[in-house]
Amino acid sequence: MIVALVAVAGVTLGTLGLGTWGMRFARTTSDLLVASRLVTPWWNAAAISGEYLSAASFLGIAGLEMQIGASALWQSLGFTAGYLALLLFVAAPLRRYGSYTIPDFAEARLHSPTLRLVAAAIVLVIAGFYLVPQLKGAGLALNVVIGSPYWVGVVVVAVIVAVNVALGGMRGITFVQAFQFWIKVFAIAVPAILLLIHFGGLPERAALFGRSLPHAGSRGLTVRLGSRQRAQFPQAGSFIVHGQTVHVRAGGWVSLPAHTPISIPPGGVVPVAAGTPALTGARWSRPVGGTGQGAPVLVYSLLIATFLGTMGLPHVLVRFYTNPDGYAARRTTVRVLGLLSLFYLFPAIYGALGRVLAPQLYITGQTDDVVLSLPRIAWPGAGGTILTAVTCAGAFAAFLSTSSGLLVSLAGTFSHDVWPRLARGRPQGASLRRLHFRLAALGAVVIPALVALVAQGVDIAILVGWAFALAASSFCPMFLLGIWWTRLTARGAAWGMVAGMLVATGMIFAGLALGEPTGGALALLEQPAIVSVPVAFATMIGISLVDPLRVSDVEQQMLALHAPEGLGLRLDDEERAQLLA
Amino acid sequence: MSPSVPGRRRIVRRGLRTPREELADATAHGHVYLRGLQRQQLTLSLLALVTFGAIFGVLPLALYLVPAFARLELFGVPLGLWIVVVPMLPGFVLIGWIYQRRADAADEAFRELVER
């Protein structure tokens, strides 16, 4: 896989190099503000999309689609629709308000340093949760590229990103992120289109939409496992190991040995790893109701989490301040909708092709790999090798851009919001703050990396779903009520966010403790937003209404949020930058 | 140029104060102007949200309740799959674009009112 290794190394070095080079031109906040006047909405939109498209979008959706069927595709709809919610309720007012981070906004809008600390703690949790699946993706990808154990990829990418962020590279550079977006679109679209052309459309319609279970192709298939694996035959079938044919009855479990070729005869049904459902094509292709995770209430819960959670992702919001004004923020967001819709046309193709062309991933249970290994498995020879190199490079672009953005948010929150409170009033120089940022960047990657090592068995898409559910249950109500409702108080916002977080995390961990529950209401534990979001809103509104401590200057706050620019009614960015300088 | 000049001008123009002055001084009138803009923008956003919900929000339920609808085929692929993957491209962008134009227009109208 030397081709893939070269492609991955090229993307990695190119990204890091461009980022470091670009930093020379944007040293200070006011430099960034001035530069932002030159950035058109299209560039900004590509940059936002570039930072947003993570391992979950690049690998997770296709992997989950292959595993549980078309109901996984609601993820891509929700990931895009989240920007519509952002456009309708948040983009322009937040840009006009001019706070640069979520804790900044929380403190300025409601005059509460305590609220800033609560918001900062939630930023740490959400960004940490979101970082885990990126590192998990890196472990899988490096395994496909050079066959290294899972933990090697996790550690390598964690170290690269931490060192790079600590050294100050790749911080909020619009052009680098925009470039990353187009790399990702190219890397997911070109192999998908070429594979469709190569196979003349979607092959094996019976396995995709008909009665067939996943089965071996007309030449059979041979797989070599990295570790001993338990798998179940959904129908009576057979496999060949050490030259002997083993027949298995329907529903029978087998223990497949490692490091030895295991063959499935031509057209034979493949055994599926524990935790992977064996579905007929008809059930697999149903967007709702085909499987446990396709139950309507779970689909709606996921849509709520993604629709409302996008506005609460810390690394996404920062990027909106490169828009020169509220009008541009709206225009940029509309373009983001278009660019993301373009990208999300393609993951679905990998999931479908993977089901018929790479059924061995059902045996290993590694459906999360499908985008990376499908071209190589389905198209032996140079064509497949090159296309796998392309998708691997795109995946690395996704890990690097998203995890850098997240780590900058983590380290920034720690050094800017949390540490000064812990240090209690001791004066801090700029160089000391920069040191804290660097230490925080190195430290903040440790816990997510450890969690990623433990979470090898959890699907990427589910991990990311949790980060969205947390954001939707905490920051979304704070933004929506803070921007549009004059009666919100600091106490109401704090308790609402805490309540939403507690309910959401409580449900997620209860679900983990019970093992993956599949039936009935318990399945909601994996997809908590439909419960936790209303709880957060109700708590925030209820406590604000009984709270005697109202915000004193609420008229000025509303003016800052909603009045258009250029009326001379409030500080513009340049005046603000002059005040800060 | 005595420091009392701005104050005197203000007294002279009492009764003819512009919306800008009302807003800048956070008077009751300014409050009404701003609340009008805010309500207009919120109505617009909610309208777009309802449109979105009516089109995309009912999709999962419709596909669940009427499986035969999802089974219809288009170019050999079930309609259910097409619906989940493709229509967001034109649908989301169109709703977003129309909203953006209306919201910008509302801001502009407010700006003209204030700068009058």
XYZ file of C-alpha atoms in Angstrom:
697
model
C 0.000 0.000 0.000
C 2.874 2.329 -0.750
C 0.629 4.448 -2.992
C -1.849 5.049 -0.170
C 0.952 5.829 2.260
C 2.387 8.417 -0.123
C -1.044 9.995 -0.650
C -1.746 10.166 3.082
C 1.699 11.591 3.857
C 1.259 14.123 1.050
C -2.079 15.373 2.362
C -0.778 15.504 5.928
C 2.415 17.403 5.131
C 0.618 19.655 2.659
C -1.999 20.616 5.221
C 0.488 21.213 8.002
C 2.798 23.155 5.677
C 0.073 25.375 4.271
C -1.235 26.040 7.750
C 2.129 27.061 9.150
C 2.884 29.187 6.101
C -0.539 30.804 6.237
C -0.131 31.718 9.903
C 2.537 34.245 9.001
C -0.133 36.399 7.431
C -2.559 36.310 10.301
C -0.898 36.867 13.644
C -3.424 38.855 15.595
C -7.169 39.094 15.999
C -7.332 42.409 14.190
C -5.259 40.990 11.302
C -7.838 38.261 10.975
C -10.614 40.829 11.032
C -9.011 42.924 8.337
C -8.247 39.869 6.243
C -11.841 38.746 6.624
C -13.004 41.699 4.529
C -11.261 40.117 1.559
C -12.819 36.671 1.981
C -15.888 36.112 -0.161
C -18.887 34.098 1.102
C -17.921 31.242 -1.224
C -14.462 30.894 0.326
C -15.913 31.173 3.775
C -18.558 28.564 3.029
C -15.945 26.137 1.715
C -13.851 26.747 4.821
C -16.770 26.104 7.170
C -17.675 22.939 5.280
C -14.023 21.882 5.295
C -13.754 22.158 9.042
C -17.140 20.508 9.513
C -16.724 17.372 7.380
C -15.180 14.944 9.817
C -14.521 11.240 10.112
C -18.232 10.781 10.787
C -19.167 12.232 7.421
C -16.308 10.716 5.483
C -16.324 7.201 6.952
C -19.118 6.902 9.499
C -22.226 7.403 7.376
C -21.202 4.899 4.707
C -20.091 2.428 7.384
C -23.312 2.676 9.333
C -25.329 2.490 6.104
C -23.600 -0.745 5.164
C -24.226 -2.107 8.653
C -27.795 -1.081 9.521
C -29.117 0.029 6.144
C -30.575 3.155 4.597
C -31.798 4.537 7.944
C -28.176 5.634 8.523
C -28.599 8.154 5.710
C -30.777 10.405 7.876
C -27.476 11.424 9.420
C -26.334 13.215 6.288
C -29.723 14.931 5.990
C -29.471 16.090 9.602
C -25.822 17.167 9.338
C -26.824 19.460 6.469
C -30.132 20.648 7.914
C -28.272 21.809 11.023
C -26.988 24.705 8.958
C -30.521 25.667 8.061
C -31.324 26.021 11.778
C -28.124 28.015 12.160
C -29.102 30.249 9.242
C -32.646 30.873 10.432
C -31.969 31.646 14.082
C -28.328 32.199 14.882
C -25.950 33.158 12.046
C -26.639 36.872 11.538
C -27.448 37.884 15.162
C -24.433 36.059 16.559
C -22.144 37.610 13.967
C -23.522 41.042 14.769
C -23.111 40.485 18.469
C -19.409 39.821 17.948
C -18.495 37.404 20.743
C -15.845 35.058 19.480
C -16.544 31.893 21.457
C -19.562 30.304 23.118
C -18.371 31.118 26.680
C -17.756 34.719 25.539
C -21.320 34.975 24.303
C -22.754 33.394 27.454
C -20.959 35.822 29.756
C -21.538 38.953 27.675
C -25.226 38.339 27.009
C -26.188 37.479 30.576
C -23.437 39.227 32.593
C -22.429 36.161 34.503
C -18.823 34.963 34.903
C -20.210 31.764 36.428
C -22.196 31.089 33.272
C -18.981 31.490 31.308
C -17.427 28.730 33.392
C -20.450 26.444 32.909
C -20.338 27.062 29.151
C -16.589 26.429 29.093
C -17.035 23.105 30.880
C -19.662 22.069 28.317
C -17.373 23.097 25.439
C -14.716 20.799 26.881
C -17.155 17.874 27.065
C -18.605 18.358 23.556
C -15.268 18.925 21.841
C -13.817 15.960 23.725
C -16.705 13.719 22.676
C -16.316 14.853 19.073
C -12.567 14.291 19.084
C -12.923 10.599 20.013
C -14.449 9.449 16.702
C -11.868 11.436 14.722
C -9.077 9.545 16.441
C -10.977 6.293 16.062
C -11.204 6.955 12.323
C -7.470 7.574 12.226
C -6.819 4.207 13.864
C -8.978 2.433 11.273
C -7.514 4.336 8.354
C -3.880 3.732 9.202
C -4.749 0.062 9.693
C -6.057 -0.057 6.123
C -3.106 1.926 4.729
C -0.151 0.126 6.319
C -1.775 -2.686 8.294
C -0.706 -1.215 11.633
C -2.630 -2.132 14.813
C -5.592 0.111 15.645
C -3.861 1.973 18.474
C -0.957 3.117 16.268
C -3.179 5.319 14.087
C -4.910 6.808 17.120
C -1.621 7.724 18.764
C 0.063 8.984 15.577
C -2.755 11.358 14.605
C -3.252 12.511 18.212
C 0.435 13.413 18.451
C 0.572 15.108 15.030
C -2.487 17.235 15.740
C -1.451 18.128 19.291
C 2.068 19.166 18.314
C 0.820 21.078 15.307
C -1.798 23.011 17.278
C 0.684 23.651 20.087
C 3.179 25.076 17.603
C 0.474 27.387 16.284
C -0.097 25.833 12.881
C -3.407 25.543 11.088
C -5.341 27.907 13.232
C -8.419 29.302 11.586
C -6.861 29.750 8.184
C -9.733 30.185 5.802
C -7.892 29.211 2.654
C -6.408 26.028 4.133
C -9.807 24.853 5.326
C -11.416 25.715 1.997
C -8.695 23.723 0.246
C -9.405 20.819 2.625
C -13.060 20.894 1.654
C -12.302 20.426 -2.012
C -9.802 17.637 -1.233
C -12.557 15.826 0.642
C -15.130 16.296 -2.129
C -12.633 15.064 -4.712
C -11.582 12.114 -2.544
C -15.128 10.909 -1.953
C -16.685 11.751 -5.327
C -14.088 10.562 -7.837
C -13.691 6.973 -6.531
C -17.483 6.664 -6.119
C -18.154 7.794 -9.673
C -15.377 5.649 -11.151
C -16.590 2.590 -9.220
C -20.152 3.143 -10.469
C -18.861 3.412 -14.040
C -16.592 0.387 -13.619
C -19.467 -1.794 -12.396
C -22.051 -0.264 -14.720
C -24.241 1.125 -11.947
C -25.341 -0.682 -8.797
C -24.682 -4.429 -9.189
C -26.567 -7.272 -7.482
C -29.929 -5.649 -7.097
C -31.301 -8.643 -5.172
C -28.791 -8.093 -2.378
C -29.451 -4.360 -2.346
C -33.218 -4.134 -2.663
C -34.511 -7.692 -2.882
C -34.637 -10.802 -0.730
C -30.964 -11.702 -0.599
C -28.803 -11.553 2.482
C -25.195 -10.421 2.029
C -23.433 -13.163 0.104
C -20.184 -13.940 -1.685
C -19.812 -12.974 -5.335
C -19.669 -15.356 -8.287
C -16.012 -16.181 -7.575
C -16.472 -16.717 -3.862
C -14.478 -14.752 -1.361
C -11.510 -15.317 0.870
C -10.823 -13.388 4.024
C -7.962 -13.438 6.510
C -8.842 -12.283 10.025
C -6.548 -10.293 12.314
C -7.978 -11.946 15.410
C -10.274 -14.856 16.251
C -13.850 -13.834 15.457
C -17.277 -15.139 16.397
C -19.826 -14.921 13.592
C -23.334 -16.153 12.882
C -24.727 -17.705 9.712
C -28.158 -16.121 9.107
C -28.955 -18.945 6.653
C -27.534 -22.421 6.258
C -24.131 -22.076 4.611
C -20.585 -23.272 4.578
C -17.001 -22.096 4.691
C -13.653 -23.644 3.887
C -10.768 -23.461 6.328
C -7.485 -25.496 6.222
C -8.857 -27.257 3.127
C -11.921 -28.602 4.962
C -15.496 -27.563 4.229
C -17.561 -26.788 7.317
C -21.351 -26.768 6.954
C -23.345 -24.580 9.331
C -27.096 -24.615 9.913
C -29.180 -21.426 9.829
C -28.562 -19.295 12.908
C -25.449 -21.288 13.832
C -22.499 -19.536 15.459
C -18.948 -20.269 14.349
C -15.595 -19.241 15.747
C -13.337 -18.253 12.861
C -9.576 -18.629 13.366
C -7.123 -15.769 12.803
C -4.258 -15.484 10.318
C -5.492 -18.203 8.024
C -7.485 -17.941 4.789
C -11.202 -18.590 5.227
C -13.201 -19.080 2.040
C -16.888 -18.721 1.330
C -18.037 -20.630 -1.793
C -19.439 -18.674 -4.781
C -22.831 -17.216 -3.971
C -22.724 -18.563 -0.417
C -24.207 -16.509 2.403
C -21.581 -14.770 4.564
C -21.583 -15.113 8.355
C -21.941 -11.784 10.171
C -19.956 -10.626 13.177
C -21.709 -10.258 16.535
C -23.484 -6.884 16.754
C -24.038 -6.630 13.000
C -27.596 -7.388 11.892
C -28.064 -9.693 8.902
C -30.643 -7.972 6.721
C -32.329 -8.803 3.462
C -31.979 -6.225 0.735
C -35.591 -5.146 1.137
C -35.182 -4.399 4.836
C -31.711 -2.954 4.387
C -32.919 -0.388 1.864
C -35.841 0.907 3.955
C -34.996 4.381 5.313
C -37.448 3.998 8.212
C -38.576 0.887 10.028
C -36.148 -1.589 8.461
C -34.136 -2.188 11.634
C -34.180 -1.267 15.316
C -32.248 1.916 14.647
C -34.676 2.781 11.874
C -37.638 3.095 14.252
C -39.397 6.413 13.564
C -38.875 7.757 17.084
C -35.119 7.133 16.818
C -34.962 8.730 13.377
C -36.693 11.835 14.741
C -34.444 11.891 17.785
C -31.397 11.802 15.525
C -32.819 14.521 13.283
C -33.485 16.747 16.323
C -29.958 16.192 17.622
C -28.308 17.064 14.318
C -30.714 19.866 13.378
C -30.265 21.674 16.690
C -26.800 20.432 17.627
C -24.845 21.912 14.735
C -25.197 25.452 16.117
C -23.607 24.296 19.389
C -20.408 22.855 17.954
C -17.618 25.069 19.267
C -15.246 24.685 16.308
C -17.930 25.592 13.769
C -19.188 28.818 15.355
C -15.765 30.448 15.614
C -15.507 30.286 11.856
C -18.585 32.495 11.413
C -16.656 35.513 12.636
C -14.589 35.597 9.464
C -17.772 36.911 7.858
C -17.501 40.694 7.671
C -21.126 41.295 8.774
C -24.496 39.716 9.462
C -25.543 39.853 5.823
C -22.423 37.950 4.792
C -23.018 35.426 7.561
C -26.413 34.619 6.036
C -25.042 34.429 2.514
C -22.204 32.168 3.647
C -24.573 29.797 5.414
C -26.756 29.378 2.317
C -23.625 28.399 0.374
C -22.642 25.949 3.116
C -26.012 24.242 2.608
C -25.217 23.813 -1.081
C -21.656 22.583 -0.580
C -22.595 20.057 2.117
C -25.508 18.730 0.050
C -23.031 18.136 -2.765
C -20.664 16.191 -0.506
C -23.395 14.078 1.096
C -24.535 12.670 -2.249
C -21.544 10.324 -2.214
C -21.209 8.423 1.098
C -24.449 6.547 0.302
C -22.798 5.036 -2.798
C -20.033 3.421 -0.726
C -22.465 1.845 1.703
C -24.496 0.311 -1.145
C -21.509 -0.883 -3.169
C -19.871 -2.209 -0.010
C -22.871 -4.393 0.740
C -22.514 -6.286 -2.528
C -18.829 -5.961 -3.364
C -17.115 -6.164 0.026
C -19.243 -8.587 2.083
C -16.140 -9.703 3.985
C -16.540 -6.559 6.083
C -19.672 -8.163 7.536
C -17.548 -11.124 8.649
C -14.951 -8.929 10.321
C -17.560 -6.464 11.605
C -15.397 -3.613 10.282
C -18.063 -1.906 8.210
C -16.638 1.444 9.347
C -13.754 0.700 6.936
C -15.890 0.539 3.827
C -14.940 3.881 2.252
C -11.258 3.064 2.710
C -11.101 -0.552 1.639
C -13.985 -0.868 -0.840
C -12.040 0.248 -3.950
C -9.177 -2.129 -3.204
C -11.461 -5.107 -2.484
C -13.931 -4.495 -5.301
C -11.473 -3.579 -8.026
C -8.283 -5.636 -7.788
C -5.230 -4.178 -9.485
C -3.893 -0.702 -10.009
C -7.294 0.980 -10.344
C -8.501 -0.091 -6.922
C -5.145 0.592 -5.291
C -5.060 4.157 -6.539
C -8.680 4.805 -5.582
C -8.111 3.436 -2.072
C -5.129 5.778 -1.803
C -7.427 8.655 -2.780
C -10.086 7.845 -0.188
C -7.447 7.310 2.515
C -5.930 10.708 1.760
C -9.378 12.306 1.936
C -10.072 10.598 5.247
C -6.838 11.965 6.690
C -7.768 15.421 5.492
C -11.025 14.968 7.416
C -9.345 13.820 10.650
C -6.703 16.531 10.553
C -8.955 19.491 9.832
C -11.699 18.571 12.278
C -9.472 17.446 15.105
C -7.276 20.537 14.763
C -10.348 22.753 14.952
C -11.612 20.849 17.986
C -8.271 20.904 19.737
C -7.943 24.649 19.186
C -11.372 25.038 20.804
C -10.415 22.752 23.686
C -7.066 24.413 24.345
C -8.467 27.910 23.842
C -11.311 27.280 26.263
C -8.977 25.853 28.848
C -6.320 28.564 28.635
C -8.736 31.465 28.082
C -11.796 30.603 30.187
C -10.913 27.959 32.763
C -7.308 28.585 33.803
C -7.631 32.337 34.571
C -10.474 31.486 36.961
C -8.452 28.808 38.684
C -5.430 31.130 38.905
C -7.628 33.735 40.641
C -6.632 37.202 39.615
C -2.911 36.741 39.220
C -1.965 38.983 36.290
C -1.054 37.085 33.147
C 1.174 38.194 30.313
C 0.551 37.298 26.705
C 3.503 34.926 26.614
C 2.246 33.094 29.698
C -1.167 32.738 28.083
C 0.426 31.348 24.943
C 2.328 28.838 27.075
C -0.895 27.777 28.759
C -2.546 27.359 25.357
C 0.307 25.106 24.216
C 0.285 23.002 27.350
C -3.497 22.726 27.134
C -3.268 21.582 23.493
C -0.843 18.827 24.446
C -2.861 17.820 27.504
C -6.357 18.045 26.029
C -5.706 15.312 23.476
C -4.843 12.683 26.087
C -8.307 11.830 27.426
C -10.032 11.643 24.007
C -7.177 9.433 22.768
C -7.594 7.071 25.723
C -11.360 6.928 25.168
C -10.779 6.248 21.463
C -8.588 3.268 22.370
C -11.408 1.849 24.503
C -14.198 2.688 22.031
C -12.897 0.576 19.161
C -16.170 -1.349 19.008
C -18.535 1.651 18.861
C -19.529 2.975 15.447
C -18.067 6.352 14.516
C -21.468 7.672 13.481
C -22.953 6.845 16.893
C -20.099 8.539 18.754
C -20.564 11.705 16.732
C -24.314 11.476 17.221
C -23.705 11.819 20.961
C -21.663 15.008 20.536
C -24.541 16.488 18.527
C -27.087 15.402 21.141
C -25.046 17.102 23.885
C -24.727 20.318 21.876
C -28.449 20.312 21.075
C -29.344 19.840 24.752
C -27.125 22.629 26.066
C -25.949 25.383 23.724
C -28.882 25.299 21.321
C -31.463 26.450 23.942
C -28.983 29.003 25.268
C -28.533 30.524 21.801
C -32.150 30.384 20.691
C -33.509 31.875 23.919
C -30.558 34.228 24.407
C -30.990 35.704 20.943
C -34.785 35.831 20.687
C -36.161 35.987 24.223
C -35.598 39.020 26.455
C -36.555 37.276 29.693
C -33.735 34.728 29.760
C -31.647 35.029 32.919
C -28.186 33.774 33.773
C -29.523 31.337 36.338
C -32.094 29.956 33.902
C -29.468 29.479 31.188
C -27.042 27.763 33.557
C -29.585 25.334 35.006
C -31.074 24.634 31.585
C -27.705 23.729 30.118
C -26.781 21.608 33.132
C -30.135 19.794 33.062
C -29.855 19.060 29.335
C -26.307 17.802 29.713
C -27.150 15.601 32.695
C -30.138 13.990 30.993
C -28.262 13.417 27.730
C -25.054 12.043 29.256
C -27.028 10.041 31.798
C -29.007 8.336 29.044
C -25.923 7.685 26.921
C -23.966 6.101 29.751
C -26.970 4.119 30.938
C -27.231 2.782 27.389
C -23.541 1.856 27.403
C -23.885 0.136 30.779
C -26.835 -1.937 29.529
C -24.982 -2.962 26.372
C -26.497 -1.831 23.078
C -30.207 -2.075 23.869
C -32.229 -2.596 20.725
C -35.854 -2.995 21.692
C -38.542 -0.464 22.532
C -38.061 2.639 24.607
C -34.648 1.529 25.879
C -33.207 2.124 22.410
C -33.780 5.827 23.035
C -30.843 5.703 25.433
C -28.572 5.705 22.408
C -30.351 8.655 20.817
C -31.333 10.896 23.747
C -32.050 14.246 22.041
C -35.816 13.815 21.736
C -35.961 13.701 25.560
C -33.041 15.898 26.644
C -33.700 18.877 24.356
C -37.246 19.541 25.653
C -35.953 19.095 29.229
C -33.260 21.728 28.623
C -35.700 24.214 27.057
C -38.315 23.711 29.778
C -35.760 24.143 32.580
C -34.274 27.247 30.986
C -37.646 28.923 30.469
C -39.102 27.849 33.805
C -36.197 29.011 35.958
C -35.824 32.274 34.003
C -39.497 33.109 34.625
C -39.230 32.701 38.405
C -35.762 34.267 38.618
C -35.979 37.797 40.118
C -32.492 38.702 38.831
C -33.241 39.964 35.318
C -30.667 41.154 32.801
C -30.481 44.932 33.287
C -29.466 46.161 29.825
C -31.562 43.816 27.733
C -32.506 46.578 25.239
C -28.848 47.234 24.440
C -28.285 43.488 24.105
C -31.130 43.139 21.613
C -29.837 46.134 19.701
C -26.407 44.528 19.450
C -27.928 41.237 18.294
C -30.507 42.421 15.811
C -29.770 45.911 14.475
C -28.166 45.827 11.017
C -24.622 47.083 10.591
C -23.645 50.558 9.514
C -26.173 52.523 11.545
C -23.582 53.790 14.003
C -25.644 52.383 16.853
C -22.918 50.153 18.240
C -19.277 49.249 17.977
C -18.228 47.804 14.669
C -15.439 45.299 14.438
C -12.739 47.836 13.697
C -13.675 49.956 16.684
C -13.786 46.832 18.822
C -10.368 45.758 17.583
C -8.990 49.224 18.374
C -10.395 48.981 21.875
C -8.860 45.556 22.347
C -5.453 46.636 21.044
C -17.836 75.627 19.800
C -19.113 75.426 23.355
C -19.705 71.991 24.895
C -23.383 72.800 25.321
C -24.069 72.843 21.583
C -25.207 69.222 21.180
C -27.569 69.612 24.102
C -29.107 72.745 22.661
C -29.592 71.142 19.264
C -31.370 68.290 20.891
C -33.765 70.632 22.649
C -34.480 72.496 19.432
C -35.372 69.277 17.599
C -37.542 67.811 20.320
C -40.647 66.313 18.791
C -38.795 65.681 15.540
C -36.361 63.086 16.822
C -35.262 60.496 14.272
C -35.586 56.757 14.853
C -31.785 56.630 15.036
C -31.724 58.967 18.007
C -34.501 57.078 19.706
C -32.568 53.840 19.272
C -29.217 55.263 20.311
C -30.742 56.693 23.482
C -32.728 53.505 24.155
C -35.998 55.372 24.546
C -39.436 53.806 24.584
C -39.826 54.690 20.905
C -36.502 53.074 20.035
C -37.677 50.019 21.892
C -40.748 49.805 19.658
C -38.705 50.177 16.455
C -36.272 47.449 17.457
C -38.945 45.104 18.740
C -40.711 45.488 15.397
C -37.620 44.376 13.494
C -36.992 41.510 15.866
C -40.563 40.257 15.584
C -40.451 40.523 11.802
C -37.231 38.512 11.620
C -38.495 35.866 14.026
C -41.736 35.470 12.064
C -39.728 35.040 8.890
C -37.484 32.403 10.506
C -40.442 30.504 11.938
C -42.163 30.592 8.558
C -39.093 29.063 6.930
C -38.905 26.501 9.740
C -42.525 25.488 9.237
C -41.937 25.136 5.496
C -38.920 22.965 6.170
C -40.829 20.890 8.712
C -43.786 20.430 6.385
C -41.556 19.149 3.597
C -38.729 17.284 5.326
C -40.042 16.808 8.850
C -42.887 14.560 7.736
C -40.673 12.447 5.447
C -39.673 9.774 8.004
C -43.284 9.327 9.104
C -44.574 9.205 5.524
C -41.980 6.606 4.530
C -42.820 4.581 7.638
C -46.593 4.671 7.257
C -46.678 4.118 3.499
C -43.957 1.545 2.720
C -45.405 1.020 -0.750
C -44.522 4.619 -1.554
C -40.918 4.015 -0.555
C -40.818 0.869 -2.724
C -41.610 2.707 -5.967
C -38.543 2.609 -8.150
C -36.827 5.353 -10.067
C -33.955 4.301 -12.355
C -33.968 0.971 -10.550
C -33.415 2.440 -7.096
C -36.250 2.561 -4.521
C -37.783 5.996 -4.105
C -37.135 5.855 -0.358
C -33.393 5.940 -0.978
C -33.624 8.788 -3.463
C -35.680 10.795 -1.016
C -33.169 10.457 1.801
C -30.118 11.335 -0.260
C -30.967 13.703 -3.089
C -33.723 16.289 -2.495
C -31.899 18.172 0.212
C -29.643 19.694 -2.418
C -32.356 21.732 -4.131
C -34.722 21.769 -1.143
C -32.466 23.104 1.592
C -30.713 25.578 -0.648
C -33.999 26.929 -1.971
C -35.523 27.439 1.491
C -32.270 28.963 2.731
C -31.913 31.240 -0.258
C -35.465 32.582 -0.116
C -35.124 33.135 3.625
C -31.815 34.956 3.197
C -33.254 37.362 0.635
C -36.297 38.129 2.792
C -34.228 38.577 5.946
C -31.788 40.891 4.182
C -34.715 42.888 2.817
C -36.193 43.259 6.309
C -32.842 44.510 7.606
C -32.592 46.945 4.705
C -36.081 48.294 5.336
C -35.145 48.872 8.960
C -31.951 50.584 7.906
C -33.863 52.926 5.610
C -36.313 53.712 8.386
C -33.492 54.616 10.735
C -31.465 56.578 8.186
C -34.452 58.460 6.878
